[in-house]
CSV table of C-alpha atoms and ligand atoms in Angstrom, one decimal:
chain,number,residue,atom,x,y,z
A,972,MET,CA,-7.7,-18.5,7.7
A,973,TYR,CA,-4.4,-18.8,6.7
A,974,CYS,CA,-3.9,-15.6,4.8
A,975,THR,CA,-5.7,-13.1,7.7
A,976,ASP,CA,-3.2,-15.1,10.3
A,977,ILE,CA,-0.3,-14.4,8.5
A,978,MET,CA,-1.0,-10.6,8.1
A,979,ILE,CA,-2.2,-10.4,11.4
A,980,LYS,CA,1.3,-10.7,12.7
A,981,GLU,CA,2.6,-8.5,9.9
A,982,HIS,CA,0.2,-6.0,11.6
A,983,ASP,CA,1.7,-6.9,15.0
A,984,ASN,CA,5.5,-6.1,13.0
A,985,ILE,CA,4.2,-3.1,11.4
A,986,LEU,CA,2.9,-1.5,14.9
A,987,GLN,CA,6.1,-2.1,16.4
A,988,PHE,CA,7.8,-0.4,14.1
A,989,LEU,CA,5.6,2.5,14.2
A,990,LYS,CA,6.1,2.5,18.1
A,991,VAL,CA,9.8,3.1,17.1
A,992,VAL,CA,8.7,6.0,14.5
A,993,ARG,CA,7.4,7.7,17.3
A,994,SER,CA,10.0,7.7,19.7
A,995,MET,CA,12.3,8.7,16.8
A,996,CYS,CA,10.3,12.2,16.3
A,997,CYS,CA,10.1,12.7,20.1
A,998,LYS,CA,13.9,12.3,20.3
A,999,VAL,CA,14.1,15.3,17.5
A,1000,LEU,CA,11.8,17.2,19.4
A,1001,GLU,CA,13.9,16.7,22.6
A,1002,GLY,CA,16.6,18.1,20.7
A,1003,GLU,CA,18.7,15.0,19.5
A,1004,GLU,CA,20.1,15.2,16.3
A,1005,LEU,CA,18.1,14.6,13.1
A,1006,ILE,CA,19.9,11.6,10.9
A,1007,PRO,CA,18.4,11.6,7.4
A,1008,GLU,CA,19.5,7.7,7.1
A,1009,ASP,CA,17.4,6.8,9.8
A,1010,PHE,CA,14.1,8.6,8.3
A,1011,ARG,CA,14.7,7.2,4.9
A,1012,ASN,CA,14.5,3.6,6.7
A,1013,ILE,CA,10.9,4.6,7.2
A,1014,ILE,CA,10.4,5.3,3.7
A,1015,ASP,CA,12.0,2.1,3.0
A,1016,PHE,CA,10.0,0.2,5.6
A,1017,ALA,CA,7.0,1.7,4.5
A,1018,ARG,CA,7.4,1.5,1.0
A,1019,ASN,CA,8.6,-2.2,0.6
A,1020,TYR,CA,7.5,-4.0,3.6
A,1021,SER,CA,4.3,-2.1,4.7
A,1022,ASP,CA,3.1,-1.6,1.1
A,1023,ARG,CA,4.5,-3.8,-1.5
A,1024,HIS,CA,4.8,-6.6,0.9
A,1025,HIS,CA,1.8,-6.4,3.3
A,1026,HIS,CA,-0.6,-4.0,1.3
A,1027,GLY,CA,0.2,-5.7,-1.9
A,1028,LYS,CA,-1.5,-9.0,-0.3
A,1029,GLU,CA,-4.5,-7.3,0.6
A,1030,GLU,CA,-4.9,-5.3,-2.5
A,1031,LYS,CA,-4.0,-8.2,-5.4
A,1032,PHE,CA,-5.3,-11.3,-3.1
A,1033,LEU,CA,-7.8,-10.9,-0.3
A,1034,PHE,CA,-9.2,-7.4,-0.8
A,1035,ASN,CA,-10.4,-7.7,-4.5
A,1036,GLU,CA,-12.2,-10.7,-3.9
A,1037,MET,CA,-14.0,-8.6,-1.0
A,1038,GLU,CA,-15.1,-5.9,-3.1
A,1039,SER,CA,-16.4,-7.8,-5.8
A,1040,ARG,CA,-18.0,-11.3,-3.9
A,1041,LEU,CA,-19.6,-9.1,-0.8
A,1042,GLY,CA,-22.1,-6.7,-2.3
A,1043,PRO,CA,-22.6,-3.1,-1.2
A,1044,ILE,CA,-21.1,-3.4,2.3
A,1045,GLY,CA,-17.7,-4.9,0.7
A,1046,GLU,CA,-17.5,-2.7,-2.0
A,1047,ASN,CA,-17.7,0.2,0.5
A,1048,LEU,CA,-15.2,-0.8,3.2
A,1049,ILE,CA,-12.3,-2.1,0.5
A,1050,ARG,CA,-12.5,0.7,-2.2
A,1051,HIS,CA,-14.2,3.7,-0.6
A,1052,GLY,CA,-12.0,2.4,3.1
A,1053,MET,CA,-9.4,0.4,3.2
A,1054,LEU,CA,-7.9,1.7,-0.5
A,1055,VAL,CA,-8.2,5.2,0.5
A,1056,GLU,CA,-6.4,5.0,3.8
A,1057,HIS,CA,-3.1,2.6,1.7
A,1058,GLU,CA,-3.3,6.0,-0.8
A,1059,MET,CA,-3.5,8.3,2.3
A,1060,CYS,CA,-0.2,6.4,3.4
A,1061,ARG,CA,1.3,6.4,0.5
A,1062,ALA,CA,0.6,10.7,0.5
A,1063,HIS,CA,2.2,11.1,4.2
A,1064,ILE,CA,5.5,9.2,3.1
A,1065,LEU,CA,5.8,11.3,-0.1
A,1066,ASP,CA,5.7,14.3,2.2
A,1067,LEU,CA,8.4,12.7,4.1
A,1068,GLU,CA,10.5,12.0,1.2
A,1069,ASN,CA,9.9,15.6,-0.4
A,1070,ALA,CA,11.1,17.4,3.7
A,1071,LEU,CA,13.6,15.1,3.4
A,1072,ALA,CA,14.9,16.5,0.6
A,1073,LEU,CA,14.3,20.1,1.7
A,1074,TRP,CA,16.0,19.5,4.6
A,1075,LYS,CA,19.3,17.9,2.6
A,1076,LYS,CA,19.3,21.6,1.4
A,1077,GLU,CA,18.6,23.7,3.7
A,1078,GLN,CA,18.0,22.6,7.2
A,1079,LYS,CA,15.5,25.2,8.8
A,1080,THR,CA,13.2,24.6,11.4
A,1081,ILE,CA,9.9,24.3,9.0
A,1082,TYR,CA,11.6,21.7,7.0
A,1083,LYS,CA,12.6,19.5,10.3
A,1084,MET,CA,8.4,20.0,11.4
A,1085,ASP,CA,7.8,18.5,7.8
A,1086,ILE,CA,9.4,15.7,8.5
A,1087,LEU,CA,8.1,15.1,11.9
A,1088,GLU,CA,4.4,15.8,10.6
A,1089,GLY,CA,4.9,12.9,7.6
A,1090,ALA,CA,6.1,10.6,9.7
A,1091,MET,CA,3.9,10.8,12.3
A,1092,GLY,CA,0.8,11.1,10.4
A,1093,TYR,CA,1.7,8.1,9.0
A,1094,ALA,CA,2.5,6.3,11.9
A,1095,THR,CA,-1.1,7.6,13.4
A,1096,LEU,CA,-3.3,6.8,10.2
A,1097,LEU,CA,-1.8,3.3,10.1
A,1098,THR,CA,-2.0,2.5,13.8
A,1099,ARG,CA,-5.7,3.2,13.2
A,1100,HIS,CA,-6.4,1.4,9.8
A,1101,ILE,CA,-4.4,-1.9,11.3
A,1102,THR,CA,-7.1,-1.4,14.4
A,1103,LYS,CA,-10.0,-1.3,11.7
A,1104,GLU,CA,-8.5,-4.3,9.4
A,1105,ASN,CA,-8.3,-6.5,13.0
A,1106,ALA,CA,-11.4,-5.6,14.3
A,1107,VAL,CA,-13.7,-5.7,11.6
A,1108,VAL,CA,-12.5,-5.8,8.1
A,1109,TYR,CA,-10.6,-9.5,8.4
A,1110,PRO,CA,-13.3,-10.5,10.2
A,1111,PHE,CA,-16.0,-9.7,7.6
A,1112,ALA,CA,-13.9,-11.4,5.2
A,1113,GLU,CA,-13.9,-14.7,7.5
A,1114,ARG,CA,-17.4,-14.9,7.9
A,1115,GLN,CA,-18.5,-13.9,4.5
A,1116,LEU,CA,-15.9,-15.2,1.8
A,1117,SER,CA,-17.1,-19.0,0.7
A,1118,SER,CA,-14.3,-22.0,1.5
A,1119,GLU,CA,-13.6,-22.3,-1.6
A,1120,VAL,CA,-12.7,-18.4,-2.5
A,1121,ILE,CA,-10.7,-18.5,0.7
A,1122,GLU,CA,-8.9,-21.2,-0.4
A,1123,ILE,CA,-7.8,-19.7,-2.9
A,1124,VAL,CA,-6.6,-16.7,-1.6
A,1125,ASP,CA,-4.7,-19.0,1.1
A,1126,LYS,CA,-2.9,-20.5,-1.4
A,1127,LYS,CA,-1.9,-17.3,-3.7
A,1128,VAL,CA,-0.6,-15.5,-0.2
A,1129,SER,CA,1.2,-18.8,0.4
A,1130,ASP,CA,2.8,-19.0,-2.6
A,1131,TYR,CA,3.7,-15.4,-2.0
A,1132,GLU,CA,5.2,-15.6,1.0
A,1133,ASN,CA,7.6,-18.7,0.1
A,1134,GLU,CA,8.9,-16.7,-2.6
A,1135,THR,CA,9.6,-13.4,-0.8
A,1136,GLU,CA,11.0,-15.5,1.9
A,1137,GLU,CA,13.6,-17.0,-0.7
A,1138,ARG,CA,14.7,-13.5,-1.6
A,1139,GLY,CA,15.0,-12.9,2.1
A,1140,VAL,CA,12.1,-10.0,2.2
A,1141,GLN,CA,10.7,-10.6,5.6
A,1142,LYS,CA,14.1,-11.5,7.2
A,1143,HIS,CA,15.5,-7.7,6.0
A,1144,TYR,CA,12.6,-5.6,7.6
A,1145,LEU,CA,12.3,-7.9,10.9
A,1146,ASP,CA,16.1,-7.0,11.5
A,1147,MET,CA,15.5,-3.3,10.4
A,1148,ILE,CA,12.5,-3.2,12.9
A,1149,ALA,CA,15.0,-4.9,15.5
A,1150,SER,CA,17.9,-2.5,15.5
A,1151,MET,CA,15.7,0.6,14.8
A,1152,ARG,CA,13.7,-0.5,17.9
A,1153,GLU,CA,17.3,-1.1,20.2
A,1154,ARG,CA,18.4,2.4,18.9
A,1155,TYR,CA,15.3,4.5,19.7
A,1156,GLY,CA,13.2,2.4,21.6
A,1157,GLU,CA,9.8,2.8,21.1
A,1158,ILE,CA,6.5,4.8,22.4
A,1159,GLU,CA,3.0,3.6,22.3
A,1160,ASP,CA,-0.2,5.5,20.2
A,1161,GLN,CA,-1.8,7.8,22.5
A,1162,HIS,CA,-5.1,5.5,21.7
A,1163,ASP,CA,-3.2,2.5,23.3
A,1164,ILE,CA,-2.6,4.5,26.1
A,1165,ILE,CA,-6.0,5.8,26.8
A,1166,ASN,CA,-7.4,2.5,26.2
A,1167,GLN,CA,-5.5,1.1,28.7
B,1062,FE2,FE1,-4.5,-2.3,5.1
B,1063,FE2,FE1,-3.0,-4.5,6.4
C-alpha cells in the first residue's frame, strides 16, 4: 500500500528526530547550556512535519476511511486511540512552548524542568504511538480496506506528497533532523533498549 509505505518512512524520520530530542534533554541535565532556539526547532518539527505533514495525512486521508468503514473496531482504534494520542502530542508541545516562554522571562529551575518534561513527554508518547501504528493500525488498514478505497487514499497521499515536495517541505525537515543530529547525537528510547 503506497500510503502506508510513505508514512512508515516518515515514522522512521520522526523516530530519528525523537532520539535527538532525548539527547538534547540529557545534555541539558548534564549541565550544558539550554539553547531555546533548538527547543523551538522541536516545536516547529512537531507542528509542521509530525503533525501537519504526517498526522494530517493520517487524519484526512486514511483514518477517516478506517473510522467510517471498519465498524466499531475501526472507530475505537482511530477515534479513541490514535486521534486522542495526536491530541496528547499537541498538548505536550504546548507545554513545551509555554515553558520556553516562562524560561525566557526568568531562568528558574522549574521552567527548565518543564521544558525537559514537555520535550520528553512528547518523545516518549510519540515513539509508543508510532510503534502501535506500525504494528497494529496500518496492517489492520491494509487487511481490511477494499482495494477501491486503498486506491483513493493512495491517490490523495501521492498528490499531497507531490505538492509538498514542490514546496520543499520534506527536504527542509530532513535537513533539520540531520543538522540537529550532528550537533546533539542521539539516544535510544528506553523500550528499544529493553527489547534489544
Ligand atoms: Fe498517528
Ligand atoms: Fe503516524
